Amino acid sequence: MARRGFRAAAAAAVCALVAAVALPAAEASAQAPARAAAAGAQPAAAQDYCGGHCNDILPPGENGNATLAQILADRALGVRPAHTDDQLGPYASLADGYPGLTDADLAEYFDDSSFGVPAGQVESSEQPRSDVTIVRDKATGVPHITGTTRSGTEFGAGYAAAEDRLWVMDLFRHVGRGELTGFAGGAVANRQLEQSFWQAAPYTEDELQQQIDAIAQSGPRGQQALADAQSYVDGVNSYIKKAYAGRYFPGEYDLTGHIDPITNAGEIQPFKLTDLVALASVIGALFGSGGGGEVQSALVKEAAEAKYGVAKGDQVWEAFRERNDPEAVQTLHDGQSFPYAQDPADPKGLAMPDPGSVTPQQEVYDPTGSATSATAEKTARVTAPTAGLAKLKGVYDKGVLPGNLLTAKHGMSNALVVSGKYTDDGHPVAVFGPQTGYFAPQLLMLEELQGPGISARGAAFAGLNFYVELGRGPDYSWSATSAGQDITDTYAVKLCNTDGSPATKDSNAYLLDGTCTPMDRLERDDSWSPTLADNTAAGSYKLVMFRTKYGLVQSRATVGGVPVAYTSLRSTYGHEVDSIIGFQMLNDPSAVNSPQTFQEAAQHINYTFNWFYADSRHIAYYNSGDNPARPADVAPDLPTWGEPQYAWTGLEPASTHPQSVDQDYYVSWNNKQADDYSSAGFGDGSIHRANLLDTRVKRLIASGQKISRASLTQAMEDAAVTDLRGEYLLPELLKVVDSQPVTDPGQQAAVQELQNWLRDGTQRRETAPGSKQYADSDAVKTMDAWWPLLVKGVFQPDLGEPLYTALTGALQIDDTPYATASGSSSADVNESIPHKGSSFQFGWYSYLDKDLRAVLGEPVRGGLGAEYCGGGDLAQCRQVLLSTLSQASAATFQQVYPGDSDCSAGDQWCADAIIQRPLGGVTDPTIEWQNRPTYQQVVQYQSHR
């Protein structure tokens, strides 16, 4: 159907539905009765020491709830509810507007994050309970919550969260329990997602409650946190009750059959404390874990030994591992050493798999095409008029979230923090934020919380926002990047059968201290009806995870012919709630008033994050996480026998975590933290996307010009639109190519295009705002096509197919913006989520850099131990580059960018572009690619308490 015809049909359908359902005026306007127009005295703003120099932004917009009428109006007419996407335009336009940016211009691209709302800017005010007031500003609709009691403040936080993100919160509490399909339908992506989360954090209801009980027994702060969480839940449930009665709840409940849009029959299940634990387990698995790749590392080691022999093979494995690369960009660059996760010279207890024996653990059991009676009953509640409307344009045809949201490698967050000795007014400047993906509505929400013991504004994950998790206090700001250090180990447990029969790889008991012990079997039955848009048949299956003392079973294998299960043990498993204490402290101005007290708060967060701090005088850094203390003779990056002598002995003390106060500057983009602090996987070498930040901050400092909020923002954004391969690898590639004259006309043309792109800064940026056409588009296309060809051409001949394949399993060769919807690039290995923004973290960038410099005869510290390109011969290497370049330049745009459900084949701009993936019924515009945090602060405090 043509777009115009669709709009007409949909508009008619909307009118018909509104007439049939006779929606009350409250729903038609999408305003809850309690959210009254501003009137009377508003709470006074809290004391604020930023002096108007604090800004932030979180696209697409604060309002993440839409009624059924609003969803259908958006689908038919493109009319979105207020504050749904009003932060998307300013966020997107920075990619075009940053070159001439001044401090005065920041307000065009960021919102004012001062405390309070000026009287003339109040949009609405409501009191859901007598001890709390929620004021929303006209510009963004952000809730500013002020309580006369602490309980009132937290009640208001829950109430506002439900107003802005109820459907998202409901989705994620079901994801955390492995129940997404039964709630949101059986789309393939939904099934993949719930399976991956069930594999990472399967808990029984009793185990969720145990985490709550543990916090309650952890002391006064734990008891206060539990009380805060309960008040928060009370606020959520108060909104649910009112919204259901007034019929202004999110329309997704209608569209998925939970509530009948005509009779209002159905329900929204109230929230409980264990739901928050389920939510926390999802966030912890997504953003705060690291390690666990020991089996793949072992496969690389074994393949290298098979290719080169044990001695040389181990050298090759160690070289590509880049555990402690001397050329790696580091957040702490003053020579500080924090030894962690280094391999011993003679590791004990290794449990290396027999070649070809590793098989994944089966997780899905008893699949069937028939729905359960409960599912059939839910399906029956869906009325024909609603079903017809939903099918006009699918709401959930691709699932509510990417199926590989957890399993695909992630790149999260960045930070640029500069000491006051280099700034325009002598106060530190920070530009930082988390990269949490792009969704509509966003996973994060903005809020201000003011009450006894709480004074903060910023962002928090919806459903966990009883504290601000990233943001600012009265005179300090804090933010985080994902650290990903190794807190997850793989153990091999010997399998057995309790009846004494010979063990096989399928056995579900293991030897524990010499006794054959049954594994815990954690089950989740799930069933789904066909959602109204994905056309998936009703079905059901059983999710099963097996658990041992040494963690969750991930795969089966044999070791020396002995059947084993490889388990994954994460230090934060069963402890996702513990971090609540650290966040509580960050929101408490009496607890945080200096770099040292900030670090103390960050120590209480057990997720793996790099934390950054800025006030008017100081900057600081702390790496958080429950780092396991391993025996000195155990290798942390290879599988180990599940026996007591190889098990963890506790946790590393806080003093061993990378930390710093008042370094000249800090940058982080999920890179290596400090000397001797080993990464959890492959790829922390000489070229990392953090180099893009480090180079630009160093350049600002070296220029002698004082750094401002605007100039540091420019440095961030310039990195955000730059192709890492172009800036750092293309000069070396051209140096090899230009070692002799290029005579082939086609090659000459391709080289000239690449040289022009290099001269222009190797950016992936529009020719003009809104053009949706890249400058140097042919060169960008050529690089995208060339990279996988040249990496394979350089390395595979010497490494051989088995080792090359094992290495690409440990580290994908590229991490471009243009991943296709299937999860792979058009050319080769690229395990990316499409249209995600975050790019160039994972890839063979360092390997190619080191090899090309070695072939060119340039100095290389921490080299690969051999020269791979052309066998080390410059002329032969040049021929490899030119032959692969010819193939790349001949590739068409349609071949390089094959298109997906959102983009036509050959549309380069769209292939890169950021899509706010719908978590609900309202959609938002596609924006130009940029590689920057989702939520971002720009701050420069003017004074201090």
Short mmCIF file of C-alpha atoms in Angstrom, two decimals, residues 223-582:
data_model
loop_
_atom_site.label_atom_id
_atom_site.label_comp_id
_atom_site.label_asym_id
_atom_site.label_seq_id
_atom_site.Cartn_x
_atom_site.Cartn_y
_atom_site.Cartn_z
CA GLN A 223 17.83 -0.79 55.57
CA GLN A 224 17.33 2.73 54.25
CA ALA A 225 17.73 1.49 50.68
CA LEU A 226 15.08 -1.14 51.22
CA ALA A 227 12.70 1.45 52.66
CA ASP A 228 13.42 3.75 49.71
CA ALA A 229 12.75 0.96 47.24
CA GLN A 230 9.45 0.07 48.92
CA SER A 231 8.27 3.69 48.81
CA TYR A 232 9.29 3.78 45.15
CA VAL A 233 7.26 0.65 44.40
CA ASP A 234 4.30 2.15 46.25
CA GLY A 235 4.52 5.17 43.93
CA VAL A 236 4.62 2.97 40.83
CA ASN A 237 1.58 1.02 41.97
CA SER A 238 -0.32 4.18 42.87
CA TYR A 239 0.05 5.38 39.29
CA ILE A 240 -0.94 1.98 37.87
CA LYS A 241 -4.14 1.99 39.90
CA LYS A 242 -5.08 5.53 38.88
CA ALA A 243 -4.10 5.10 35.23
CA TYR A 244 -6.10 1.90 34.88
CA ALA A 245 -9.19 3.45 36.45
CA GLY A 246 -8.85 6.60 34.32
CA ARG A 247 -7.90 4.67 31.15
CA TYR A 248 -4.78 6.70 30.45
CA PHE A 249 -2.30 3.82 30.81
CA PRO A 250 0.15 2.94 27.99
CA GLY A 251 -1.66 1.75 24.89
CA GLU A 252 0.74 -1.16 24.43
CA TYR A 253 -1.31 -3.03 27.03
CA ASP A 254 -4.24 -2.82 24.62
CA LEU A 255 -2.20 -3.72 21.56
CA THR A 256 -0.74 -6.86 23.14
CA GLY A 257 -4.02 -8.10 24.54
CA HIS A 258 -3.42 -7.47 28.23
CA ILE A 259 -6.36 -5.06 28.38
CA ASP A 260 -9.43 -4.94 26.16
CA PRO A 261 -9.65 -1.45 24.64
CA ILE A 262 -13.45 -1.53 24.55
CA THR A 263 -14.39 -3.08 27.89
CA ASN A 264 -11.19 -2.27 29.81
CA ALA A 265 -11.15 -5.88 30.98
CA GLY A 266 -7.71 -7.07 31.99
CA GLU A 267 -5.06 -5.84 34.36
CA ILE A 268 -1.61 -4.34 34.83
CA GLN A 269 0.16 -6.42 37.44
CA PRO A 270 1.38 -4.31 40.37
CA PHE A 271 5.12 -4.09 40.97
CA LYS A 272 6.94 -5.69 43.88
CA LEU A 273 10.46 -5.46 45.23
CA THR A 274 11.59 -8.64 43.50
CA ASP A 275 10.74 -6.97 40.19
CA LEU A 276 13.46 -4.44 40.90
CA VAL A 277 15.94 -7.26 41.45
CA ALA A 278 14.96 -8.76 38.09
CA LEU A 279 15.47 -5.35 36.48
CA ALA A 280 18.84 -4.93 38.18
CA SER A 281 19.99 -8.32 36.91
CA VAL A 282 19.23 -7.22 33.33
CA ILE A 283 21.15 -3.96 33.68
CA GLY A 284 24.06 -5.69 35.39
CA ALA A 285 24.31 -8.29 32.64
CA LEU A 286 24.12 -5.62 29.92
CA PHE A 287 26.44 -2.93 31.23
CA GLY A 288 28.34 -4.08 34.32
CA SER A 289 29.95 -7.45 33.66
CA GLY A 290 33.14 -8.69 32.04
CA GLY A 291 35.14 -11.79 31.26
CA GLY A 292 33.93 -15.29 30.59
CA GLY A 293 35.68 -15.85 27.24
CA GLU A 294 38.09 -18.45 28.55
CA VAL A 295 36.94 -21.31 26.31
CA GLN A 296 37.32 -19.23 23.15
CA SER A 297 40.74 -18.08 24.35
CA ALA A 298 41.67 -21.74 24.84
CA LEU A 299 40.53 -22.55 21.31
CA VAL A 300 42.81 -19.80 19.97
CA LYS A 301 45.73 -21.12 22.02
CA GLU A 302 45.20 -24.68 20.84
CA ALA A 303 44.84 -23.61 17.20
CA ALA A 304 48.05 -21.58 17.46
CA GLU A 305 49.91 -24.53 18.98
CA ALA A 306 48.57 -26.84 16.26
CA LYS A 307 49.80 -24.42 13.60
CA TYR A 308 53.21 -23.43 15.01
CA GLY A 309 54.03 -25.89 17.76
CA VAL A 310 53.66 -25.28 21.49
CA ALA A 311 56.44 -22.75 22.05
CA LYS A 312 55.80 -20.49 19.07
CA GLY A 313 52.06 -21.10 19.23
CA ASP A 314 51.92 -19.80 22.77
CA GLN A 315 53.89 -16.73 21.71
CA VAL A 316 51.40 -16.08 18.90
CA TRP A 317 48.45 -16.54 21.28
CA GLU A 318 50.02 -14.18 23.80
CA ALA A 319 50.82 -11.58 21.12
CA PHE A 320 47.26 -11.50 19.77
CA ARG A 321 45.86 -11.58 23.30
CA GLU A 322 47.51 -8.14 23.98
CA ARG A 323 47.03 -8.60 27.68
CA ASN A 324 49.30 -5.72 28.68
CA ASP A 325 50.19 -3.98 25.44
CA PRO A 326 52.76 -1.21 26.02
CA GLU A 327 51.26 0.89 23.21
CA ALA A 328 47.67 0.77 24.47
CA VAL A 329 46.00 4.06 25.32
CA GLN A 330 45.18 4.08 29.05
CA THR A 331 42.90 6.12 31.27
CA LEU A 332 45.64 6.40 33.91
CA HIS A 333 48.72 7.55 32.02
CA ASP A 334 51.10 8.67 34.79
CA GLY A 335 52.70 5.24 35.14
CA GLN A 336 50.39 3.95 37.85
CA SER A 337 50.42 0.16 38.03
CA PHE A 338 47.49 -1.92 39.25
CA PRO A 339 48.34 -5.59 38.64
CA TYR A 340 45.26 -7.73 38.06
CA ALA A 341 44.35 -10.83 36.03
CA GLN A 342 47.89 -11.46 34.78
CA ASP A 343 48.80 -15.00 33.76
CA PRO A 344 51.41 -16.84 35.86
CA ALA A 345 54.49 -18.21 34.14
CA ASP A 346 53.46 -21.79 34.85
CA PRO A 347 49.67 -21.92 35.30
CA LYS A 348 48.17 -24.82 37.21
CA GLY A 349 44.86 -26.59 36.80
CA LEU A 350 44.28 -25.83 33.12
CA ALA A 351 41.32 -27.69 31.63
CA MET A 352 41.84 -27.31 27.89
CA PRO A 353 39.13 -28.83 25.66
CA ASP A 354 39.87 -31.69 23.31
CA PRO A 355 39.82 -30.39 19.72
CA GLY A 356 36.33 -30.33 18.26
CA SER A 357 34.66 -31.44 21.48
CA VAL A 358 33.04 -28.17 22.63
CA THR A 359 29.25 -27.99 22.15
CA PRO A 360 26.90 -25.30 23.53
CA GLN A 361 24.66 -26.18 26.43
CA GLN A 362 21.10 -26.89 25.32
CA GLU A 363 18.77 -24.28 26.81
CA VAL A 364 15.44 -24.69 25.01
CA TYR A 365 13.44 -27.81 25.75
CA ASP A 366 10.01 -29.16 24.77
CA PRO A 367 9.16 -26.61 22.05
CA THR A 368 5.61 -26.91 20.83
CA GLY A 369 3.39 -25.07 18.41
CA SER A 370 0.37 -25.07 20.68
CA ALA A 371 -0.40 -22.34 23.17
CA THR A 372 -1.30 -23.01 26.78
CA SER A 373 -4.81 -22.33 28.01
CA ALA A 374 -3.62 -19.17 29.74
CA THR A 375 -2.19 -17.87 26.48
CA ALA A 376 -5.35 -18.79 24.60
CA GLU A 377 -7.39 -16.90 27.16
CA LYS A 378 -5.23 -13.81 26.71
CA THR A 379 -5.55 -14.07 22.95
CA ALA A 380 -9.31 -14.28 23.22
CA ARG A 381 -9.40 -10.92 24.99
CA VAL A 382 -8.00 -9.18 21.92
CA THR A 383 -10.86 -7.70 19.94
CA ALA A 384 -11.11 -7.78 16.19
CA PRO A 385 -11.11 -3.97 15.72
CA THR A 386 -7.83 -3.63 17.64
CA ALA A 387 -6.23 -6.51 15.79
CA GLY A 388 -7.14 -4.95 12.47
CA LEU A 389 -5.60 -1.63 13.41
CA ALA A 390 -2.40 -3.16 14.69
CA LYS A 391 -1.92 -5.05 11.46
CA LEU A 392 -2.00 -1.79 9.48
CA LYS A 393 1.57 -1.27 10.56
CA GLY A 394 3.37 -3.74 12.80
CA VAL A 395 4.22 -2.62 16.30
CA TYR A 396 6.25 -5.67 17.27
CA ASP A 397 7.08 -7.35 14.00
CA LYS A 398 10.78 -7.45 14.86
CA GLY A 399 10.44 -7.99 18.59
CA VAL A 400 10.64 -5.33 21.26
CA LEU A 401 14.43 -5.51 21.59
CA PRO A 402 17.32 -6.85 19.49
CA GLY A 403 17.66 -10.58 20.03
CA ASN A 404 21.45 -10.19 20.40
CA LEU A 405 21.22 -7.27 22.83
CA LEU A 406 23.19 -9.24 25.42
CA THR A 407 25.20 -11.67 23.30
CA ALA A 408 26.61 -9.19 20.76
CA LYS A 409 29.70 -7.32 21.87
CA HIS A 410 28.92 -3.88 23.19
CA GLY A 411 30.66 -0.54 23.22
CA MET A 412 29.45 1.71 25.97
CA SER A 413 30.09 5.28 27.00
CA ASN A 414 32.90 7.79 26.98
CA ALA A 415 34.42 10.45 29.19
CA LEU A 416 36.66 13.50 28.75
CA VAL A 417 37.61 15.19 32.04
CA VAL A 418 40.23 17.97 32.23
CA SER A 419 41.89 19.54 35.25
CA GLY A 420 41.23 23.21 36.01
CA LYS A 421 44.85 24.13 35.38
CA TYR A 422 44.15 23.84 31.64
CA THR A 423 40.71 25.50 31.49
CA ASP A 424 39.43 28.95 30.73
CA ASP A 425 38.27 29.83 34.25
CA GLY A 426 40.42 27.50 36.35
CA HIS A 427 37.59 25.08 37.08
CA PRO A 428 37.64 21.51 35.73
CA VAL A 429 35.56 20.66 32.67
CA ALA A 430 33.85 17.32 32.07
CA VAL A 431 32.02 16.02 29.01
CA PHE A 432 30.86 12.51 29.78
CA GLY A 433 28.04 10.00 29.68
CA PRO A 434 26.94 6.39 29.16
CA GLN A 435 26.19 4.77 25.79
CA THR A 436 23.05 2.75 26.51
CA GLY A 437 21.77 2.43 22.96
CA TYR A 438 18.94 4.25 21.20
CA PHE A 439 15.37 3.28 21.98
CA ALA A 440 11.93 4.86 21.94
CA PRO A 441 11.38 5.40 24.75
CA GLN A 442 14.91 5.41 26.11
CA LEU A 443 16.04 2.83 28.70
CA LEU A 444 17.19 5.74 30.85
CA MET A 445 14.97 8.54 32.11
CA LEU A 446 15.81 12.00 33.44
CA GLU A 447 14.73 13.20 36.86
CA GLU A 448 15.58 15.49 39.74
CA LEU A 449 15.26 14.15 43.29
CA GLN A 450 15.21 16.50 46.29
CA GLY A 451 14.37 15.39 49.80
CA PRO A 452 15.92 14.53 53.17
CA GLY A 453 19.30 12.95 52.42
CA ILE A 454 18.85 13.18 48.64
CA SER A 455 19.84 15.96 46.22
CA ALA A 456 20.58 14.91 42.66
CA ARG A 457 19.60 15.36 39.04
CA GLY A 458 20.43 13.15 36.09
CA ALA A 459 19.59 9.84 34.48
CA ALA A 460 18.68 6.42 35.79
CA PHE A 461 17.40 3.20 34.32
CA ALA A 462 13.63 3.17 34.30
CA GLY A 463 12.42 0.93 37.11
CA LEU A 464 15.56 1.56 39.16
CA ASN A 465 15.37 5.33 39.35
CA PHE A 466 14.74 5.67 43.07
CA TYR A 467 18.29 7.06 42.91
CA VAL A 468 19.95 9.05 40.14
CA GLU A 469 22.59 6.72 38.71
CA LEU A 470 24.52 9.14 36.48
CA GLY A 471 24.30 12.86 36.95
CA ARG A 472 25.02 15.59 39.44
CA GLY A 473 24.70 16.61 43.05
CA PRO A 474 24.77 20.17 44.41
CA ASP A 475 28.45 20.75 43.60
CA TYR A 476 29.71 17.68 41.79
CA SER A 477 28.93 15.51 38.77
CA TRP A 478 29.70 11.88 38.17
CA SER A 479 29.47 9.50 35.23
CA ALA A 480 30.61 6.05 34.15
CA THR A 481 31.89 4.00 31.26
CA SER A 482 31.69 0.22 31.09
CA ALA A 483 34.97 -1.24 32.30
CA GLY A 484 34.49 -4.93 31.55
CA GLN A 485 37.44 -6.21 33.57
CA ASP A 486 37.49 -9.95 34.17
CA ILE A 487 35.03 -10.84 36.93
CA THR A 488 33.79 -14.03 35.26
CA ASP A 489 35.76 -17.27 35.12
CA THR A 490 35.20 -20.58 33.36
CA TYR A 491 35.58 -23.84 35.27
CA ALA A 492 35.49 -27.41 34.01
CA VAL A 493 33.54 -29.76 36.25
CA LYS A 494 33.85 -33.51 35.71
CA LEU A 495 30.54 -35.09 34.82
CA CYS A 496 29.12 -38.21 36.41
CA ASN A 497 25.87 -40.10 36.86
CA THR A 498 24.40 -40.62 40.32
CA ASP A 499 23.52 -44.22 39.46
CA GLY A 500 27.17 -45.02 38.88
CA SER A 501 26.90 -45.51 35.13
CA PRO A 502 29.63 -44.09 32.87
CA ALA A 503 29.42 -40.34 32.37
CA THR A 504 28.78 -38.71 29.02
CA LYS A 505 28.70 -35.09 27.89
CA ASP A 506 24.93 -35.20 28.49
CA SER A 507 25.23 -36.14 32.17
CA ASN A 508 23.65 -33.66 34.59
CA ALA A 509 25.60 -34.46 37.71
CA TYR A 510 29.19 -33.54 38.55
CA LEU A 511 31.94 -34.40 40.96
CA LEU A 512 31.91 -31.98 43.89
CA ASP A 513 34.60 -32.73 46.46
CA GLY A 514 34.65 -36.30 45.23
CA THR A 515 30.87 -36.82 45.46
CA CYS A 516 28.61 -37.19 42.43
CA THR A 517 26.21 -34.27 42.93
CA PRO A 518 23.15 -33.42 40.82
CA MET A 519 23.24 -30.01 39.18
CA ASP A 520 20.56 -27.48 40.08
CA ARG A 521 17.99 -27.43 37.28
CA LEU A 522 16.51 -23.94 36.85
CA GLU A 523 13.40 -24.03 34.67
CA ARG A 524 11.10 -21.46 33.20
CA ASP A 525 8.00 -22.44 31.23
CA ASP A 526 7.01 -19.78 28.76
CA SER A 527 4.29 -19.59 26.17
CA TRP A 528 3.12 -16.94 23.78
CA SER A 529 0.22 -15.99 21.63
CA PRO A 530 0.76 -14.45 18.20
CA THR A 531 1.24 -10.76 18.91
CA LEU A 532 -0.85 -8.52 16.75
CA ALA A 533 1.98 -7.68 14.40
CA ASP A 534 4.65 -10.35 14.27
CA ASN A 535 2.49 -13.08 12.74
CA THR A 536 4.22 -15.65 14.95
CA ALA A 537 2.18 -18.75 15.67
CA ALA A 538 1.27 -19.45 19.27
CA GLY A 539 3.76 -21.70 20.99
CA SER A 540 5.60 -22.60 24.15
CA TYR A 541 8.90 -23.96 25.39
CA LYS A 542 10.82 -24.67 28.55
CA LEU A 543 13.97 -22.68 29.33
CA VAL A 544 16.45 -24.71 31.37
CA MET A 545 19.78 -23.75 32.90
CA PHE A 546 21.96 -26.09 34.92
CA ARG A 547 23.89 -24.66 37.84
CA THR A 548 26.81 -25.95 39.85
CA LYS A 549 28.87 -24.63 42.74
CA TYR A 550 31.23 -23.32 40.06
CA GLY A 551 28.57 -21.42 38.15
CA LEU A 552 26.12 -21.85 35.29
CA VAL A 553 26.74 -24.50 32.63
CA GLN A 554 27.53 -22.84 29.30
CA SER A 555 28.93 -25.70 27.22
CA ARG A 556 29.96 -29.35 27.25
CA ALA A 557 33.27 -30.88 26.12
CA THR A 558 35.85 -33.50 26.87
CA VAL A 559 39.22 -32.80 28.46
CA GLY A 560 41.68 -35.60 27.89
CA GLY A 561 38.71 -37.77 27.01
CA VAL A 562 36.91 -36.97 30.28
CA PRO A 563 33.37 -35.53 29.84
CA VAL A 564 33.08 -32.10 31.43
CA ALA A 565 30.71 -29.18 31.67
CA TYR A 566 32.23 -25.72 31.27
CA THR A 567 30.63 -23.36 33.77
CA SER A 568 30.60 -19.60 34.04
CA LEU A 569 31.03 -18.06 37.49
CA ARG A 570 30.42 -14.31 37.77
CA SER A 571 31.33 -12.55 41.01
CA THR A 572 28.17 -10.43 40.91
CA TYR A 573 25.85 -13.41 40.36
CA GLY A 574 23.32 -13.33 43.18
CA HIS A 575 24.57 -9.88 44.20
CA GLU A 576 23.06 -7.54 41.60
CA VAL A 577 21.32 -5.52 44.32
CA ASP A 578 24.46 -4.83 46.35
CA SER A 579 25.35 -1.77 44.25
CA ILE A 580 22.33 0.06 45.65
CA ILE A 581 24.49 1.32 48.54
CA GLY A 582 26.96 3.08 46.26
#
